[in-house]
Tab-separated table of C-alpha atoms in Angstrom:
chain	number	residue	atom	x	y	z
A	1	MET	CA	68.968	-48.263	19.008
A	2	CYS	CA	71.596	-46.711	21.236
A	3	ARG	CA	70.552	-43.246	20.088
A	4	GLU	CA	66.870	-43.950	20.748
A	5	THR	CA	67.350	-45.534	24.207
A	6	GLY	CA	70.243	-43.399	25.433
A	7	TYR	CA	72.328	-46.496	26.331
A	8	SER	CA	75.808	-47.102	24.953
A	9	ARG	CA	76.591	-50.208	22.956
A	10	GLU	CA	78.621	-51.596	25.826
A	11	GLU	CA	75.718	-51.012	28.230
A	12	LEU	CA	73.320	-52.995	26.082
A	13	LEU	CA	75.510	-55.907	24.963
A	14	GLY	CA	74.970	-58.972	27.095
A	15	LYS	CA	71.914	-57.467	28.858
A	16	ASN	CA	68.442	-59.056	28.958
A	17	ILE	CA	65.833	-57.454	26.703
A	18	SER	CA	63.762	-56.768	29.821
A	19	LEU	CA	66.156	-53.884	30.529
A	20	LEU	CA	64.331	-51.871	27.894
A	21	ALA	CA	60.852	-53.016	28.887
A	22	PRO	CA	60.750	-53.197	32.695
A	23	HIS	CA	57.044	-52.411	32.631
A	24	LEU	CA	56.191	-55.688	30.853
A	25	PRO	CA	55.205	-58.753	32.863
A	26	ARG	CA	58.163	-61.046	33.676
A	27	GLY	CA	58.850	-63.556	30.891
A	28	ARG	CA	56.811	-61.644	28.307
A	29	SER	CA	59.892	-60.670	26.285
A	30	GLY	CA	61.130	-64.265	26.314
A	31	GLN	CA	57.751	-65.477	25.010
A	32	ARG	CA	57.981	-63.147	22.045
A	33	ILE	CA	61.506	-64.440	21.216
A	34	LYS	CA	60.311	-68.029	21.408
A	35	GLU	CA	57.417	-67.128	19.134
A	36	ILE	CA	59.846	-65.747	16.584
A	37	PHE	CA	61.950	-68.917	16.743
A	38	SER	CA	58.944	-71.115	16.309
A	39	LYS	CA	56.795	-69.140	13.828
A	40	GLY	CA	59.244	-67.077	11.919
A	41	PRO	CA	59.242	-63.310	11.189
A	42	LEU	CA	57.035	-61.205	13.441
A	43	GLU	CA	55.919	-57.565	13.430
A	44	PHE	CA	54.651	-55.966	16.601
A	45	GLU	CA	54.643	-52.737	18.565
A	46	THR	CA	55.921	-52.315	22.066
A	47	MET	CA	56.639	-49.631	24.594
A	48	VAL	CA	60.314	-49.052	25.551
A	49	ARG	CA	61.832	-47.118	28.431
A	50	GLY	CA	65.037	-45.252	27.727
A	51	LYS	CA	67.954	-44.743	30.042
A	52	ASN	CA	66.639	-41.327	31.043
A	53	GLY	CA	63.190	-42.771	31.835
A	54	ARG	CA	61.446	-41.585	28.668
A	55	VAL	CA	58.875	-44.074	27.416
A	56	PHE	CA	58.375	-44.272	23.674
A	57	GLN	CA	56.793	-46.652	21.197
A	58	LEU	CA	58.697	-48.843	18.769
A	59	GLU	CA	57.595	-50.758	15.749
A	60	ILE	CA	59.563	-54.046	15.678
A	61	HIS	CA	60.259	-56.188	12.632
A	62	ALA	CA	61.994	-59.394	13.872
A	63	ARG	CA	63.161	-62.624	12.262
A	64	THR	CA	65.719	-65.372	12.893
A	65	ILE	CA	69.133	-65.708	11.274
A	66	GLU	CA	72.182	-67.893	11.826
A	67	LEU	CA	75.396	-66.242	12.894
A	68	GLU	CA	78.429	-68.507	12.980
A	69	GLY	CA	76.173	-71.557	13.231
A	70	ILE	CA	74.084	-70.057	16.024
A	71	LYS	CA	70.380	-69.316	15.429
A	72	THR	CA	69.714	-65.785	16.610
A	73	VAL	CA	66.947	-63.113	16.337
A	74	ILE	CA	67.617	-59.927	14.458
A	75	ALA	CA	65.184	-57.065	14.895
A	76	MET	CA	64.775	-53.702	13.275
A	77	ALA	CA	63.106	-51.060	15.460
A	78	ARG	CA	61.484	-47.795	14.362
A	79	ASP	CA	60.313	-45.093	16.754
A	80	ILE	CA	56.615	-44.548	15.925
A	81	THR	CA	55.771	-42.510	19.001
A	82	GLU	CA	55.062	-39.294	17.056
A	83	ARG	CA	53.161	-41.114	14.335
A	84	ARG	CA	50.947	-42.849	16.864
A	85	ARG	CA	50.389	-39.532	18.677
A	86	MET	CA	49.331	-37.905	15.424
A	87	GLU	CA	47.054	-40.840	14.587
A	88	THR	CA	45.433	-40.587	17.992
A	89	ALA	CA	45.005	-36.851	17.584
A	90	LEU	CA	43.558	-37.440	14.144
A	91	LYS	CA	41.061	-39.943	15.503
A	92	ASP	CA	40.096	-37.510	18.235
A	93	SER	CA	39.767	-34.749	15.632
A	94	GLU	CA	37.649	-36.983	13.409
A	95	ALA	CA	35.435	-37.835	16.377
A	96	ASN	CA	35.055	-34.150	17.180
A	97	PHE	CA	34.389	-33.388	13.531
A	98	ARG	CA	31.716	-36.077	13.438
A	99	ASP	CA	30.085	-34.692	16.575
A	100	ILE	CA	30.030	-31.206	15.058
A	101	PHE	CA	28.961	-32.611	11.679
A	102	ASP	CA	26.001	-34.465	13.166
A	103	SER	CA	24.979	-31.679	15.544
A	104	SER	CA	24.552	-29.150	12.708
A	105	MET	CA	20.958	-27.997	12.171
A	106	ASP	CA	21.670	-27.689	8.437
A	107	GLY	CA	22.038	-30.696	6.192
A	108	LEU	CA	25.690	-31.530	5.402
A	109	LEU	CA	27.018	-33.703	2.575
A	110	ILE	CA	30.529	-34.473	1.358
A	111	ALA	CA	30.547	-35.415	-2.311
A	112	ASP	CA	33.371	-36.553	-4.566
A	113	ALA	CA	34.161	-33.620	-6.860
A	114	ALA	CA	34.790	-35.875	-9.842
A	115	THR	CA	31.899	-38.332	-9.603
A	116	GLY	CA	29.412	-36.457	-7.453
A	117	ARG	CA	28.938	-39.518	-5.218
A	118	PHE	CA	28.222	-38.909	-1.549
A	119	LEU	CA	30.903	-39.994	0.902
A	120	VAL	CA	29.658	-38.592	4.215
A	121	CYS	CA	26.315	-37.231	5.408
A	122	ASN	CA	24.886	-35.970	8.666
A	123	LYS	CA	21.584	-36.705	10.412
A	124	ALA	CA	20.032	-33.396	9.382
A	125	ILE	CA	20.404	-34.062	5.638
A	126	CYS	CA	19.007	-37.589	6.123
A	127	ALA	CA	15.934	-36.136	7.834
A	128	LEU	CA	15.637	-33.420	5.184
A	129	LEU	CA	15.755	-35.873	2.270
A	130	GLY	CA	13.965	-38.790	3.923
A	131	TYR	CA	16.810	-41.297	3.401
A	132	SER	CA	18.768	-43.363	5.910
A	133	GLU	CA	22.517	-42.792	6.065
A	134	ARG	CA	23.181	-46.112	4.319
A	135	GLU	CA	20.719	-45.266	1.509
A	136	LEU	CA	22.103	-41.793	1.002
A	137	LEU	CA	25.707	-42.957	0.708
A	138	LEU	CA	24.679	-45.079	-2.262
A	139	LEU	CA	23.476	-41.967	-4.138
A	140	SER	CA	25.081	-39.057	-5.945
A	141	VAL	CA	24.243	-35.429	-6.760
A	142	LYS	CA	22.014	-36.336	-9.713
A	143	ASP	CA	19.763	-38.476	-7.478
A	144	ILE	CA	18.607	-35.648	-5.185
A	145	HIS	CA	17.618	-33.024	-7.748
A	146	PRO	CA	14.771	-32.931	-10.311
A	147	GLU	CA	15.903	-34.024	-13.752
A	148	SER	CA	14.820	-30.696	-15.259
A	149	ALA	CA	17.245	-28.847	-12.957
A	150	LEU	CA	20.259	-31.164	-13.273
A	151	LYS	CA	22.100	-29.068	-15.858
A	152	HIS	CA	21.890	-25.951	-13.702
A	153	VAL	CA	22.767	-27.911	-10.535
A	154	ARG	CA	25.838	-29.448	-12.144
A	155	GLU	CA	26.986	-26.030	-13.374
A	156	GLN	CA	26.689	-24.650	-9.845
A	157	PHE	CA	28.479	-27.707	-8.403
A	158	ASP	CA	31.424	-27.316	-10.806
A	159	ARG	CA	31.687	-23.577	-10.134
A	160	GLN	CA	31.832	-24.267	-6.398
A	161	VAL	CA	34.586	-26.848	-6.943
A	162	ARG	CA	36.524	-24.192	-8.899
A	163	LYS	CA	35.855	-21.710	-6.035
A	164	GLU	CA	34.099	-19.323	-8.439
A	165	ILE	CA	31.093	-19.151	-6.147
A	166	ARG	CA	30.375	-20.267	-2.620
A	167	THR	CA	26.572	-20.200	-2.562
A	168	ALA	CA	24.174	-21.742	-5.063
A	169	PRO	CA	20.832	-20.127	-4.136
A	170	ASP	CA	17.333	-21.570	-4.509
A	171	LEU	CA	18.346	-24.990	-5.836
A	172	PRO	CA	15.416	-27.416	-6.188
A	173	VAL	CA	16.073	-30.556	-4.092
A	174	LYS	CA	14.121	-33.802	-4.469
A	175	ARG	CA	13.221	-35.925	-1.429
A	176	LYS	CA	12.933	-39.714	-1.360
A	177	ASP	CA	9.129	-39.416	-1.713
A	178	GLY	CA	9.528	-37.267	-4.846
A	179	SER	CA	8.468	-33.976	-3.256
A	180	VAL	CA	10.630	-30.944	-3.964
A	181	PHE	CA	11.888	-28.201	-1.673
A	182	TYR	CA	14.317	-25.348	-2.280
A	183	ALA	CA	17.667	-24.900	-0.558
A	184	ASP	CA	20.583	-22.507	-0.500
A	185	VAL	CA	23.676	-24.718	-0.865
A	186	ASN	CA	26.875	-23.232	0.563
A	187	SER	CA	29.854	-25.349	-0.504
A	188	ALA	CA	33.629	-25.352	-0.339
A	189	PRO	CA	36.181	-27.786	-1.812
A	190	ILE	CA	38.092	-29.912	0.740
A	191	LEU	CA	40.624	-32.752	0.627
A	192	PHE	CA	38.957	-35.853	2.044
A	193	GLY	CA	40.437	-39.337	1.931
A	194	GLY	CA	43.071	-38.121	-0.472
A	195	ARG	CA	40.449	-36.889	-2.944
A	196	ILE	CA	39.118	-33.445	-3.804
A	197	CYS	CA	35.584	-33.278	-2.491
A	198	LEU	CA	32.897	-30.697	-1.965
A	199	LEU	CA	31.463	-30.072	1.499
A	200	GLY	CA	27.904	-28.794	1.001
A	201	ASN	CA	25.683	-27.109	3.560
A	202	PHE	CA	21.983	-27.421	2.637
A	203	ARG	CA	19.584	-24.876	4.191
A	204	ASP	CA	15.869	-25.241	3.442
A	205	VAL	CA	14.628	-21.855	2.152
A	206	THR	CA	11.252	-23.030	0.829
A	207	GLY	CA	9.343	-20.895	3.329
A	208	ARG	CA	11.468	-17.852	2.578
A	209	ARG	CA	11.132	-18.451	-1.162
A	210	GLU	CA	7.344	-18.809	-0.950
A	211	ALA	CA	7.154	-15.642	1.132
A	212	ALA	CA	9.306	-13.816	-1.426
A	213	LEU	CA	7.136	-15.086	-4.281
A	214	ALA	CA	3.973	-14.078	-2.384
A	215	LEU	CA	5.471	-10.642	-1.783
A	216	LYS	CA	6.392	-10.357	-5.456
A	217	ARG	CA	2.856	-11.374	-6.486
A	218	SER	CA	1.437	-8.852	-4.052
A	219	GLU	CA	3.728	-6.125	-5.381
A	220	THR	CA	2.755	-7.041	-8.950
A	221	LEU	CA	-0.939	-6.897	-8.034
A	222	HIS	CA	-0.571	-3.575	-6.252
A	223	ARG	CA	1.387	-2.145	-9.172
A	224	ALA	CA	-1.303	-3.343	-11.563
A	225	LEU	CA	-3.980	-1.705	-9.410
A	226	ILE	CA	-1.977	1.515	-9.250
A	227	ASP	CA	-1.398	1.485	-13.009
A	228	THR	CA	-5.122	0.855	-13.580
A	229	THR	CA	-5.953	4.079	-11.751
A	230	ASP	CA	-3.450	6.081	-13.829
A	231	THR	CA	-1.466	6.783	-10.679
A	232	GLY	CA	2.282	7.385	-10.727
A	233	TYR	CA	4.369	5.279	-8.329
A	234	VAL	CA	7.900	6.224	-7.313
A	235	VAL	CA	10.333	5.018	-4.633
A	236	ILE	CA	13.029	7.465	-3.557
A	237	ASP	CA	15.711	7.496	-0.876
A	238	ASP	CA	15.887	10.068	1.911
A	239	LYS	CA	17.842	12.358	-0.439
A	240	GLY	CA	15.101	12.338	-3.061
A	241	ARG	CA	16.931	10.079	-5.547
A	242	VAL	CA	14.760	7.738	-7.631
A	243	LEU	CA	15.153	4.027	-6.883
A	244	ASP	CA	12.119	2.683	-8.735
A	245	ALA	CA	9.038	3.987	-10.577
A	246	ASN	CA	6.216	2.870	-12.861
A	247	LYS	CA	5.519	4.009	-16.428
A	248	GLU	CA	2.954	6.616	-15.377
A	249	TYR	CA	5.460	8.387	-13.139
A	250	VAL	CA	8.104	8.274	-15.879
A	251	ARG	CA	5.510	9.917	-18.157
A	252	PHE	CA	5.123	12.786	-15.655
A	253	THR	CA	8.814	13.602	-16.124
A	254	GLY	CA	8.588	13.512	-19.915
A	255	CYS	CA	11.195	10.740	-20.140
A	256	ALA	CA	10.782	7.457	-22.004
A	257	ARG	CA	12.309	4.858	-19.669
A	258	LEU	CA	12.886	4.250	-15.969
A	259	SER	CA	16.624	4.127	-16.652
A	260	ASP	CA	16.400	7.784	-17.727
A	261	ILE	CA	15.459	8.898	-14.202
A	262	ARG	CA	16.820	6.189	-11.875
A	263	GLY	CA	19.432	7.631	-9.522
A	264	ARG	CA	18.424	11.216	-10.285
A	265	SER	CA	16.805	13.622	-7.827
A	266	VAL	CA	13.100	14.401	-8.206
A	267	LEU	CA	14.052	18.064	-7.810
A	268	GLU	CA	15.486	17.971	-11.330
A	269	TRP	CA	11.997	17.974	-12.896
A	270	THR	CA	10.263	19.931	-10.139
A	271	ALA	CA	9.192	23.418	-11.273
A	272	PRO	CA	11.719	26.027	-10.024
A	273	TYR	CA	9.025	27.820	-8.023
A	274	HIS	CA	8.182	24.560	-6.177
A	275	ARG	CA	11.687	23.093	-5.642
A	276	LYS	CA	12.109	24.460	-2.138
A	277	ARG	CA	8.664	23.184	-1.134
A	278	ASN	CA	9.406	19.724	-2.576
A	279	GLU	CA	12.836	19.565	-0.933
A	280	GLU	CA	11.308	20.456	2.442
A	281	ALA	CA	8.563	17.855	1.898
A	282	VAL	CA	11.163	15.104	1.291
A	283	ARG	CA	12.927	16.008	4.546
A	284	ALA	CA	9.616	16.208	6.437
A	285	CYS	CA	8.545	12.811	5.099
A	286	ALA	CA	11.838	11.181	6.120
A	287	ARG	CA	11.469	12.780	9.570
A	288	ASP	CA	7.724	12.357	10.236
A	289	GLY	CA	7.026	9.200	8.264
A	290	GLN	CA	4.515	10.606	5.782
A	291	VAL	CA	3.366	13.497	3.614
A	292	ARG	CA	-0.228	14.028	2.526
A	293	ASN	CA	-1.861	15.978	-0.335
A	294	LEU	CA	1.266	17.817	-1.448
A	295	GLU	CA	0.570	19.722	-4.677
A	296	ILE	CA	3.530	20.703	-6.849
A	297	ASP	CA	4.247	21.205	-10.539
A	298	TYR	CA	6.625	19.084	-12.620
A	299	ILE	CA	8.248	20.399	-15.771
A	300	ARG	CA	8.404	17.707	-18.447
A	301	LYS	CA	11.379	17.185	-20.711
A	302	ASP	CA	9.460	18.915	-23.516
A	303	GLY	CA	8.838	21.969	-21.292
A	304	GLY	CA	5.172	21.220	-20.504
A	305	THR	CA	3.852	21.609	-16.955
A	306	VAL	CA	2.190	18.730	-15.087
A	307	PRO	CA	0.483	19.585	-11.772
A	308	ILE	CA	0.564	16.553	-9.449
A	309	GLU	CA	-0.685	15.611	-5.985
A	310	ILE	CA	1.672	13.505	-3.840
A	311	ASN	CA	0.925	11.196	-0.903
A	312	ALA	CA	4.052	9.508	0.519
A	313	THR	CA	4.960	7.063	3.291
A	314	VAL	CA	8.349	5.992	4.678
A	315	MET	CA	9.177	2.261	4.831
A	316	GLU	CA	12.360	0.483	5.878
A	317	ILE	CA	13.562	-1.833	3.110
A	318	ASP	CA	16.776	-3.836	3.522
A	319	GLY	CA	17.540	-1.801	6.623
A	320	LYS	CA	17.339	1.539	4.816
A	321	PRO	CA	14.516	4.115	4.864
A	322	GLN	CA	12.792	4.520	1.523
A	323	ILE	CA	9.952	6.880	0.596
A	324	LEU	CA	7.061	5.292	-1.329
A	325	SER	CA	5.044	7.948	-3.166
A	326	LEU	CA	1.764	7.846	-5.082
A	327	CYS	CA	1.439	10.721	-7.543
A	328	ARG	CA	-1.683	11.755	-9.456
A	329	ASP	CA	-1.901	14.090	-12.433
A	330	ILE	CA	-4.391	16.756	-11.297
A	331	SER	CA	-4.466	18.739	-14.540
A	332	GLU	CA	-8.175	18.026	-15.095
A	333	ARG	CA	-8.955	18.867	-11.472
A	334	LYS	CA	-7.132	22.173	-11.846
A	335	LYS	CA	-9.108	22.915	-15.020
A	336	THR	CA	-12.388	22.029	-13.294
A	337	ILE	CA	-11.558	24.184	-10.279
A	338	GLY	CA	-10.535	27.032	-12.603
A	339	ALA	CA	-13.791	26.716	-14.549
A	340	LEU	CA	-15.760	26.596	-11.297
A	341	ASN	CA	-13.994	29.707	-10.008
A	342	ASP	CA	-14.729	31.464	-13.314
A	343	SER	CA	-18.397	30.453	-13.019
A	344	LEU	CA	-18.552	31.692	-9.436
A	345	LYS	CA	-16.955	34.976	-10.506
A	346	GLU	CA	-19.389	35.303	-13.397
A	347	LEU	CA	-22.287	34.459	-11.065
A	348	ALA	CA	-21.156	37.126	-8.613
A	349	GLU	CA	-20.984	39.668	-11.440
A	350	GLN	CA	-24.460	38.656	-12.656
A	351	LYS	CA	-25.795	38.954	-9.117
A	352	LYS	CA	-24.340	42.429	-8.829
A	353	LEU	CA	-25.843	43.382	-12.201
A	354	LEU	CA	-29.212	41.952	-11.174
A	355	GLU	CA	-29.110	43.949	-7.962
A	356	GLN	CA	-28.397	47.062	-9.991
A	357	LYS	CA	-31.281	46.241	-12.363
A	358	ASN	CA	-33.557	45.596	-9.383
A	359	LEU	CA	-32.734	49.021	-8.003
A	360	ALA	CA	-33.542	50.529	-11.393
A	361	PHE	CA	-36.794	48.557	-11.536
A	362	GLN	CA	-37.746	49.841	-8.085
A	363	GLU	CA	-37.163	53.347	-9.338
A	364	VAL	CA	-39.415	52.653	-12.362
A	365	ILE	CA	-42.165	51.249	-10.069
A	366	LYS	CA	-41.875	54.298	-7.853
A	367	SER	CA	-42.131	56.531	-10.883
A	368	ILE	CA	-45.215	54.645	-12.126
A	369	GLU	CA	-46.889	54.932	-8.731
A	370	LEU	CA	-46.224	58.646	-8.722
A	371	GLU	CA	-47.640	58.895	-12.233
A	372	LYS	CA	-50.730	56.885	-11.239
A	373	ALA	CA	-51.281	59.164	-8.264
A	374	ALA	CA	-51.009	62.172	-10.506
A	375	ILE	CA	-53.553	60.686	-12.975
A	376	LYS	CA	-55.887	59.869	-10.102
A	377	ASP	CA	-55.649	63.441	-8.854
A	378	ASN	CA	-56.316	64.764	-12.345
A	379	VAL	CA	-59.379	62.548	-12.826
A	380	ALA	CA	-60.711	63.489	-9.387
A	381	ARG	CA	-60.113	67.163	-10.082
A	382	ASN	CA	-61.825	66.991	-13.477
A	383	VAL	CA	-64.846	65.104	-12.129
A	384	SER	CA	-65.118	67.473	-9.210
A	385	GLU	CA	-64.701	70.633	-11.254
A	386	LEU	CA	-66.405	69.676	-14.508
A	387	VAL	CA	-68.866	66.794	-14.100
A	388	LEU	CA	-70.360	67.201	-10.644
A	389	PRO	CA	-71.427	70.839	-11.109
A	390	ILE	CA	-73.387	69.789	-14.209
A	391	LEU	CA	-75.098	66.948	-12.374
A	392	LYS	CA	-76.165	69.325	-9.590
A	393	ARG	CA	-78.069	71.398	-12.114
A	394	LEU	CA	-80.009	68.415	-13.433
A	395	LYS	CA	-83.392	68.054	-11.709
A	396	LEU	CA	-84.966	64.665	-12.288
A	397	GLY	CA	-87.718	63.019	-10.302
A	398	GLY	CA	-88.740	59.427	-9.619
A	399	ALA	CA	-86.407	56.623	-10.359
A	400	ALA	CA	-84.369	58.750	-12.701
A	401	GLY	CA	-83.700	61.125	-9.863
A	402	LYS	CA	-82.484	58.316	-7.667
A	403	TYR	CA	-80.207	57.047	-10.441
A	404	LEU	CA	-78.916	60.576	-10.820
A	405	ASP	CA	-78.112	60.753	-7.117
A	406	LEU	CA	-76.404	57.381	-7.332
A	407	LEU	CA	-74.421	58.587	-10.333
A	408	HIS	CA	-73.376	61.665	-8.404
A	409	LYS	CA	-72.175	59.608	-5.476
A	410	ASN	CA	-70.340	57.112	-7.666
A	411	LEU	CA	-68.556	59.839	-9.560
A	412	ALA	CA	-67.547	61.347	-6.229
A	413	ALA	CA	-66.152	58.006	-5.184
A	414	LEU	CA	-64.526	57.340	-8.524
A	415	THR	CA	-61.083	57.822	-7.160
A	416	ALA	CA	-61.892	56.397	-3.737
A	417	SER	CA	-60.800	52.929	-2.656
A	418	PHE	CA	-64.190	51.127	-2.709
A	419	GLY	CA	-64.119	50.159	-6.340
A	420	ARG	CA	-60.620	48.691	-6.105
A	421	GLU	CA	-61.391	46.970	-2.836
A	422	ILE	CA	-64.583	45.351	-4.000
A	423	THR	CA	-62.911	44.226	-7.233
A	424	GLU	CA	-59.878	42.757	-5.457
A	425	ARG	CA	-61.910	41.038	-2.740
A	426	SER	CA	-64.625	39.669	-4.943
A	427	ARG	CA	-63.289	38.792	-8.330
A	428	ARG	CA	-66.047	36.183	-8.587
A	429	LEU	CA	-68.897	38.750	-8.223
A	430	THR	CA	-71.023	39.266	-11.307
A	431	PRO	CA	-71.539	42.753	-12.704
A	432	ARG	CA	-75.135	42.741	-11.328
A	433	GLU	CA	-73.813	41.751	-7.876
A	434	ILE	CA	-71.237	44.543	-7.964
A	435	GLU	CA	-74.036	46.972	-8.921
A	436	ILE	CA	-76.155	45.793	-5.984
A	437	CYS	CA	-73.119	46.056	-3.643
A	438	ASN	CA	-72.770	49.696	-4.670
A	439	MET	CA	-76.487	50.355	-3.918
A	440	VAL	CA	-76.364	48.515	-0.557
A	441	LYS	CA	-73.316	50.575	0.467
A	442	GLU	CA	-75.320	53.759	-0.233
A	443	GLY	CA	-78.078	52.571	2.096
A	444	LEU	CA	-80.773	51.562	-0.424
A	445	THR	CA	-83.281	48.948	0.733
A	446	SER	CA	-84.002	45.765	-1.146
A	447	LYS	CA	-87.298	47.224	-2.453
A	448	GLU	CA	-85.549	50.375	-3.677
A	449	ILE	CA	-82.898	48.301	-5.368
A	450	ALA	CA	-85.575	46.075	-6.913
A	451	ASP	CA	-87.347	49.122	-8.354
A	452	LEU	CA	-84.088	50.514	-9.761
A	453	ILE	CA	-82.955	47.328	-11.464
A	454	GLY	CA	-86.473	46.216	-12.462
A	455	ALA	CA	-86.417	42.969	-10.485
A	456	SER	CA	-88.376	41.453	-7.605
A	457	VAL	CA	-87.423	41.888	-3.981
A	458	GLN	CA	-86.866	38.095	-3.755
A	459	THR	CA	-84.334	38.315	-6.586
A	460	VAL	CA	-82.484	41.128	-4.800
A	461	ASP	CA	-82.467	39.144	-1.529
A	462	LYS	CA	-81.033	36.151	-3.415
A	463	HIS	CA	-78.307	38.388	-4.863
A	464	ARG	CA	-77.548	39.768	-1.390
A	465	LYS	CA	-77.252	36.200	-0.026
A	466	ASN	CA	-74.797	35.207	-2.781
A	467	ILE	CA	-72.770	38.361	-2.171
A	468	ARG	CA	-72.491	37.581	1.557
A	469	LYS	CA	-71.384	34.048	0.708
A	470	LYS	CA	-68.765	35.151	-1.829
A	471	LEU	CA	-67.406	37.798	0.554
A	472	GLY	CA	-67.164	35.268	3.398
A	473	LEU	CA	-69.787	36.924	5.611
A	474	THR	CA	-72.037	33.895	6.161
A	475	ILE	CA	-69.862	32.588	9.004
A	476	HIS	CA	-69.270	35.897	10.806
A	477	LYS	CA	-72.922	37.174	10.464
A	478	SER	CA	-71.533	40.667	9.732
A	479	ASN	CA	-73.809	43.460	8.410
A	480	LEU	CA	-73.352	43.695	4.647
A	481	THR	CA	-73.854	47.482	4.552
A	482	SER	CA	-71.278	48.084	7.300
A	483	PHE	CA	-68.798	45.720	5.634
A	484	LEU	CA	-69.120	47.424	2.245
A	485	ARG	CA	-68.780	50.892	3.722
A	486	GLY	CA	-65.647	49.714	5.551
A	487	LEU	CA	-64.008	49.072	2.176
A	488	GLN	CA	-63.771	52.804	1.365
């Protein structure tokens, strides 16, 4: 006691107890001593001031004893100042911890590592699960997860206790109403109440999980659509290294599996004569965001060539630029274009040949026309030199004489244009009508014509009327004789 208070033994002996507790109300120390005498042993705490003025806290254990026939009080004192300070600090720390615990937006649970029972929970986890705090503290880990997932949940719980993992992702969690949501549970082992426990942080990731599943379904659908169109699909980084691809693209390379090309550069199976173009296209795509209608050749593993058309777009995935490319095998297109070009070339050659044949045909026509002109001249010369002189010597009278004159004139006009003109213009004229046309042109009257052909004048006039109609002269009222003579 002397060491604690700073007084010497001599300074304390014979002094009133109030010396050490001047701050207490007068008579309070005496009341405590009386209480000990009357009730027996007593334990209490009191504040004591030392000789140097320092105030500290003592834990007193007092009881009565008899010394030399005198009933006295003996007390044992223990300085508990530091212990009480630590307890106060601990209470303050626990209060702060509780404030932080309850203010967390994530659900927090402390569970016994051995039994899985819940010891502490915050307001967020109560709201998340639909339980009150009192209800939740009566439950354990197995009560807040679907039965079908308990084995996996317990495995994750034990691994977190052993510090093998910190996060158990996408754990199914069951609410009070039986509905299920998914949470990432981040946990760490702690010492709580003298026991090893697990502090778990529950974050609802149902929305994120559904979005991820929807994205996965969408990707699966898009891949299925791409595969249906026999289109190759490849994802590469900005260096041209393969990150992902479908079976059709793997087929373009001549390999069997995606693992055969993953991590390798697309330049490895690009034809040597197209490598520079493909390398520049990868850089341009990374820079500009897209490449359209790029045609290059791939060389398969077996040495075969596959011409492909590439359309690519840059997307940022996980914070890194990636190039998504759709590739189509254009072998058939190349064959079709080649066949079309061959056809066009053949057509051009045929056109040239036809033009040459047309020129030759024109020469033949020209030659025929010249030959026809020569024949015409020969006929005209023969008629003029051989036939007409004979006819001039014939002297016939009457109708025969007129026929002879007509014969003379017709032979003279044999090579003239009248015969061709009248034939071309009036293909529907009868032979009799053509005969009458010839006589009308020579100026014969209807009566003279009637006498020559042995018909009536009315019959000749009827023939003349039909001729005018067939030659289109009924509308214009033209003179038939003048018209026929104009055909020469």
